Coordinates of N, CA, C and O in Angstrom, one line a residue:
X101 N 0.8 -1.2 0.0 CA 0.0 0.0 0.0 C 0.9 1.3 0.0 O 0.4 2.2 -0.6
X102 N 2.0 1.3 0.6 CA 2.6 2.6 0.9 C 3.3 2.3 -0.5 O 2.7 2.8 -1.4
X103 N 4.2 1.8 -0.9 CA 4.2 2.0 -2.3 C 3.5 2.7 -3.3 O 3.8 3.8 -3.7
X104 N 2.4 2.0 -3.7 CA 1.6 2.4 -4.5 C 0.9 3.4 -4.0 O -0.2 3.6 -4.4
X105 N 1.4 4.5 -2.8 CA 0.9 5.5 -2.8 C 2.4 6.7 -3.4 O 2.5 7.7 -4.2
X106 N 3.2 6.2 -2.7 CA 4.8 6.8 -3.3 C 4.8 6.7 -4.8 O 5.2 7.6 -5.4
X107 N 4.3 5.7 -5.3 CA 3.9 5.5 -7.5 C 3.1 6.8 -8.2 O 3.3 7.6 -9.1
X108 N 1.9 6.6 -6.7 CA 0.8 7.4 -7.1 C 1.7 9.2 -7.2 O 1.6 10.1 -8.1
X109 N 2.4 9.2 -6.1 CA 2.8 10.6 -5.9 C 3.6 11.0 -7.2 O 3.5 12.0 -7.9
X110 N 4.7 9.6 -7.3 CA 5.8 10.3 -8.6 C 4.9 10.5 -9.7 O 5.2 11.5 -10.3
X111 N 3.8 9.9 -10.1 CA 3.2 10.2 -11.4 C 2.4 11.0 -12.1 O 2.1 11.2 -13.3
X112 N 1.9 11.8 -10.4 CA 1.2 13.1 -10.5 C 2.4 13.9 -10.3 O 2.3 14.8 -11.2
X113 N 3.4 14.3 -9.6 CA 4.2 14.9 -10.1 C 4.7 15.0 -11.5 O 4.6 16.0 -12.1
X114 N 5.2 14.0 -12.1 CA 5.1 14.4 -13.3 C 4.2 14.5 -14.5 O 4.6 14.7 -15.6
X115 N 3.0 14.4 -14.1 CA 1.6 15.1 -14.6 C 1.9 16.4 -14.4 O 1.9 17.2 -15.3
X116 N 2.1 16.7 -13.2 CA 2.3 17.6 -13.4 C 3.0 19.0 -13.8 O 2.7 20.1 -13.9
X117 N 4.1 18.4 -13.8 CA 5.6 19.2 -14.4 C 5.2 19.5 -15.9 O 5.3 20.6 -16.4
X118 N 4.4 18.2 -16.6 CA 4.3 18.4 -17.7 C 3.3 19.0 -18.5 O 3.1 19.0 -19.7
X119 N 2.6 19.6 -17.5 CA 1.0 20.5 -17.7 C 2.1 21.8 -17.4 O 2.2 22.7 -18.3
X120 N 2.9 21.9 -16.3 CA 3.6 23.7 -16.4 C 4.1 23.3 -17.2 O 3.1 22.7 -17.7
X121 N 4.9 22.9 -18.0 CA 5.8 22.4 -19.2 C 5.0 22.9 -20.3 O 5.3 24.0 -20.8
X122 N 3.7 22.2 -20.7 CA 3.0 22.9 -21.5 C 2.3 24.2 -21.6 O 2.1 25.0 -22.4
X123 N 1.9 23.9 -20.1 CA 1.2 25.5 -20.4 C 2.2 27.1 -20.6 O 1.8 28.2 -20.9
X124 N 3.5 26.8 -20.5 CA 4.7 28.0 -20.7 C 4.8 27.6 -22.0 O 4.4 28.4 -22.9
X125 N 5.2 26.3 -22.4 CA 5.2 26.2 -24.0 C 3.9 27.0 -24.9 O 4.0 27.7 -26.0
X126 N 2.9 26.8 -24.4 CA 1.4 27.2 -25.0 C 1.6 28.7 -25.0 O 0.9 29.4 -25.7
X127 N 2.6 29.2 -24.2 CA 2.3 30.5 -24.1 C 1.1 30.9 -23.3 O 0.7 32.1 -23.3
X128 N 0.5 30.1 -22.6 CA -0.7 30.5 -21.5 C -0.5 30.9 -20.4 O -1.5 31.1 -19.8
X129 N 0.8 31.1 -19.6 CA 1.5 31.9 -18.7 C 2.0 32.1 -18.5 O 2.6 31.9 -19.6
X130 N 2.8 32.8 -17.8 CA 4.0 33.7 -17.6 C 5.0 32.7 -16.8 O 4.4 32.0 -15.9
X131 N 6.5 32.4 -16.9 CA 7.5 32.6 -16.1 C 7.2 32.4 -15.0 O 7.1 31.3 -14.5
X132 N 6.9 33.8 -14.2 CA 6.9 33.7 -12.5 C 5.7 33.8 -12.3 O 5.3 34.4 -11.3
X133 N 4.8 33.3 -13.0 CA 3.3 33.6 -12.9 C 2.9 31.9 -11.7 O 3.2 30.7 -11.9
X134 N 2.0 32.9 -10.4 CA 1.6 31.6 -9.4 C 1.6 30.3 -10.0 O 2.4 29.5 -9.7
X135 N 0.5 30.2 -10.9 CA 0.5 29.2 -11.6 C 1.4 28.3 -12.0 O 1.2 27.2 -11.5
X136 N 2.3 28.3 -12.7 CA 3.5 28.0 -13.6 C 4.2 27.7 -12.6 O 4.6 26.5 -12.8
X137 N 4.7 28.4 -11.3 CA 6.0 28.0 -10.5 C 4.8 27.3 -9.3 O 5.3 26.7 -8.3
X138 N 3.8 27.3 -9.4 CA 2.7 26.5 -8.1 C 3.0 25.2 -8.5 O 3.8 24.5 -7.9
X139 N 2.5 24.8 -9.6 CA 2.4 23.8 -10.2 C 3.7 23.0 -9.7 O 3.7 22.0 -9.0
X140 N 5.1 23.6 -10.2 CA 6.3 23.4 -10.1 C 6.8 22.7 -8.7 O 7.6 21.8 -8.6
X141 N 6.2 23.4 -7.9 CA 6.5 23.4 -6.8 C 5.7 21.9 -6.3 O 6.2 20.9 -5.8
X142 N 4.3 22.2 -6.4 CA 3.8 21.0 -6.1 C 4.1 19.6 -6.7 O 4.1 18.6 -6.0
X143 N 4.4 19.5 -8.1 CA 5.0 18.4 -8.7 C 6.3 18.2 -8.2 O 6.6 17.0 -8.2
X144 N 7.4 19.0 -7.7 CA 8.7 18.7 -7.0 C 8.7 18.3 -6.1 O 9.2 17.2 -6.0
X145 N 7.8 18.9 -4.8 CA 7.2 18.0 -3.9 C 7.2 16.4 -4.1 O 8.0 15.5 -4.0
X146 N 6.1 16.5 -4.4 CA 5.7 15.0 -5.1 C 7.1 14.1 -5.2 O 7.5 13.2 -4.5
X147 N 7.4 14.6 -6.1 CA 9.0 14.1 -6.9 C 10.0 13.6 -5.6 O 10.7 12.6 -5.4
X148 N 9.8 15.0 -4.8 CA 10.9 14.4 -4.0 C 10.9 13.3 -2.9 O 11.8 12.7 -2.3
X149 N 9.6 13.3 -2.7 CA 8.9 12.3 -1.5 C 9.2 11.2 -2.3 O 9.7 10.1 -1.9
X150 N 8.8 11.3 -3.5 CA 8.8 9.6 -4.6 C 10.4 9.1 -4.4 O 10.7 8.0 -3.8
X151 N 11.4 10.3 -5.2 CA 12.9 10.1 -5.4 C 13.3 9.7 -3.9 O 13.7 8.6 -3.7
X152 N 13.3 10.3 -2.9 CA 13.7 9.9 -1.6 C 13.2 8.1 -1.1 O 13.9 7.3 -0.5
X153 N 12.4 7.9 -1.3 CA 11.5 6.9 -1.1 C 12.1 5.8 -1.9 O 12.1 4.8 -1.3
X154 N 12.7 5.9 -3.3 CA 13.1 5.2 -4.3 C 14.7 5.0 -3.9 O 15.4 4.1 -4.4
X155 N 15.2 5.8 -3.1 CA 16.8 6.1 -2.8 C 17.6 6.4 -4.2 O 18.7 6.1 -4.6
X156 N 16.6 7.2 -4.6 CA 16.9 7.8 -5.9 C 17.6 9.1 -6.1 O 17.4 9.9 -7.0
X157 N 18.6 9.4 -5.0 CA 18.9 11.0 -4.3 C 19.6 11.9 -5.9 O 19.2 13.1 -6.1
X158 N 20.3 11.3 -6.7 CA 20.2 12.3 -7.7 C 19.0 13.2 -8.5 O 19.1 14.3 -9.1
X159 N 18.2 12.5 -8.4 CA 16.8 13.1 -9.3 C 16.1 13.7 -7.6 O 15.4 14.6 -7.8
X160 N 16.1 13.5 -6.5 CA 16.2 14.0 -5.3 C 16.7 15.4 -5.4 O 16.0 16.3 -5.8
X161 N 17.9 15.4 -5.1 CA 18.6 16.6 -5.3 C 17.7 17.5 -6.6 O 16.9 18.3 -6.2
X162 N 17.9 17.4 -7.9 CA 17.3 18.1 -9.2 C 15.8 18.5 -8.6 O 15.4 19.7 -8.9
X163 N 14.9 17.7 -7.9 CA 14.0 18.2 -7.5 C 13.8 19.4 -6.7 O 13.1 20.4 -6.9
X164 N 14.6 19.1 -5.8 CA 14.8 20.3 -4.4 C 15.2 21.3 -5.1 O 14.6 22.4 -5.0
X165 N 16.4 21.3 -6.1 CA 16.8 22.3 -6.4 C 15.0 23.1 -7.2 O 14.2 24.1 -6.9
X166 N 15.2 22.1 -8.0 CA 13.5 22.8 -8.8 C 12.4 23.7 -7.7 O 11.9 24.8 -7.6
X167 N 12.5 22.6 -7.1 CA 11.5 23.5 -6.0 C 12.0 24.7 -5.1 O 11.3 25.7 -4.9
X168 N 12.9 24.6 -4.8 CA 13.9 25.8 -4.2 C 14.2 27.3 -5.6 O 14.3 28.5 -5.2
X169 N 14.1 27.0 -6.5 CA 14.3 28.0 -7.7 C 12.8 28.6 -7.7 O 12.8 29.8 -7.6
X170 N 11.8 28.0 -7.8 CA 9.7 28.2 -8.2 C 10.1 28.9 -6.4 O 10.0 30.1 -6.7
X171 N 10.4 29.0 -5.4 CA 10.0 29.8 -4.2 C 10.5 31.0 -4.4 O 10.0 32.2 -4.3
X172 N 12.1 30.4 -4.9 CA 13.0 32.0 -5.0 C 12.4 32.8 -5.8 O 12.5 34.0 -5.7
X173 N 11.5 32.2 -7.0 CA 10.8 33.4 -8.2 C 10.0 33.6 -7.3 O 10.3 34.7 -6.8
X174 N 8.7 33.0 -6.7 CA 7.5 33.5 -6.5 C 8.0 34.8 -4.9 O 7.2 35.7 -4.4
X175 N 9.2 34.6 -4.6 CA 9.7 35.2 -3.6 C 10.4 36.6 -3.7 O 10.5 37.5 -2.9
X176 N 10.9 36.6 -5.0 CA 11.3 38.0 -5.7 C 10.0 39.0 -6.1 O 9.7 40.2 -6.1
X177 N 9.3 37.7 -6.4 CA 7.5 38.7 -7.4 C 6.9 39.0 -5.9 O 6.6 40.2 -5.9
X178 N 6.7 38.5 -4.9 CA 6.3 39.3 -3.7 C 7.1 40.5 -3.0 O 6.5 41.5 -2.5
X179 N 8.7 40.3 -3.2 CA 9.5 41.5 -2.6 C 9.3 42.5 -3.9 O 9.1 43.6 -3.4
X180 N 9.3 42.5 -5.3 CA 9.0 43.3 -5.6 C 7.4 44.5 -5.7 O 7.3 45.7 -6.1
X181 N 6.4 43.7 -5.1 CA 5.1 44.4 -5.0 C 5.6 45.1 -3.7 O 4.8 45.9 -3.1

């Protein structure tokens, strides 16, 4: 059971990477737009609970980093308002 919830997590993470993936490609959002880096953020999540779980620490690491970059943007677009 806890597996196949760790499967469940990696797969919607990358559902989801690949919907912000698309939707910047579509040109339907912006860069630092909530959206675009939310998504990011929540699919890295995901990712990293999966990759940790897998003892998969390189794609671990690439994650955190990902998710650590989507805070620093959405973190600049608030210091600058």
């Amino acid at each position: 059971m806890e597996r196949t919830i760790i499967d469940i997590l990696g797969w919607a993470g990358t559902i989801l990477y690949l919907i912000a993936y698309g939707l910047i490609s579509a040109k339907k959002v912006e860069g630092d737009s909530w959206w675009y880096q939310g998504l990011n953020i929540v699919a890295g999540t995901f990712l990293i609970i999966n990759t940790f779980y897998l003892r998969a620490y390189p794609s671990a690491g690439l994650n955190i980093a990902w998710v650590g970059i989507a805070f620093l943007t959405l973190g600049r677009k608030v210091w600058k308002k």
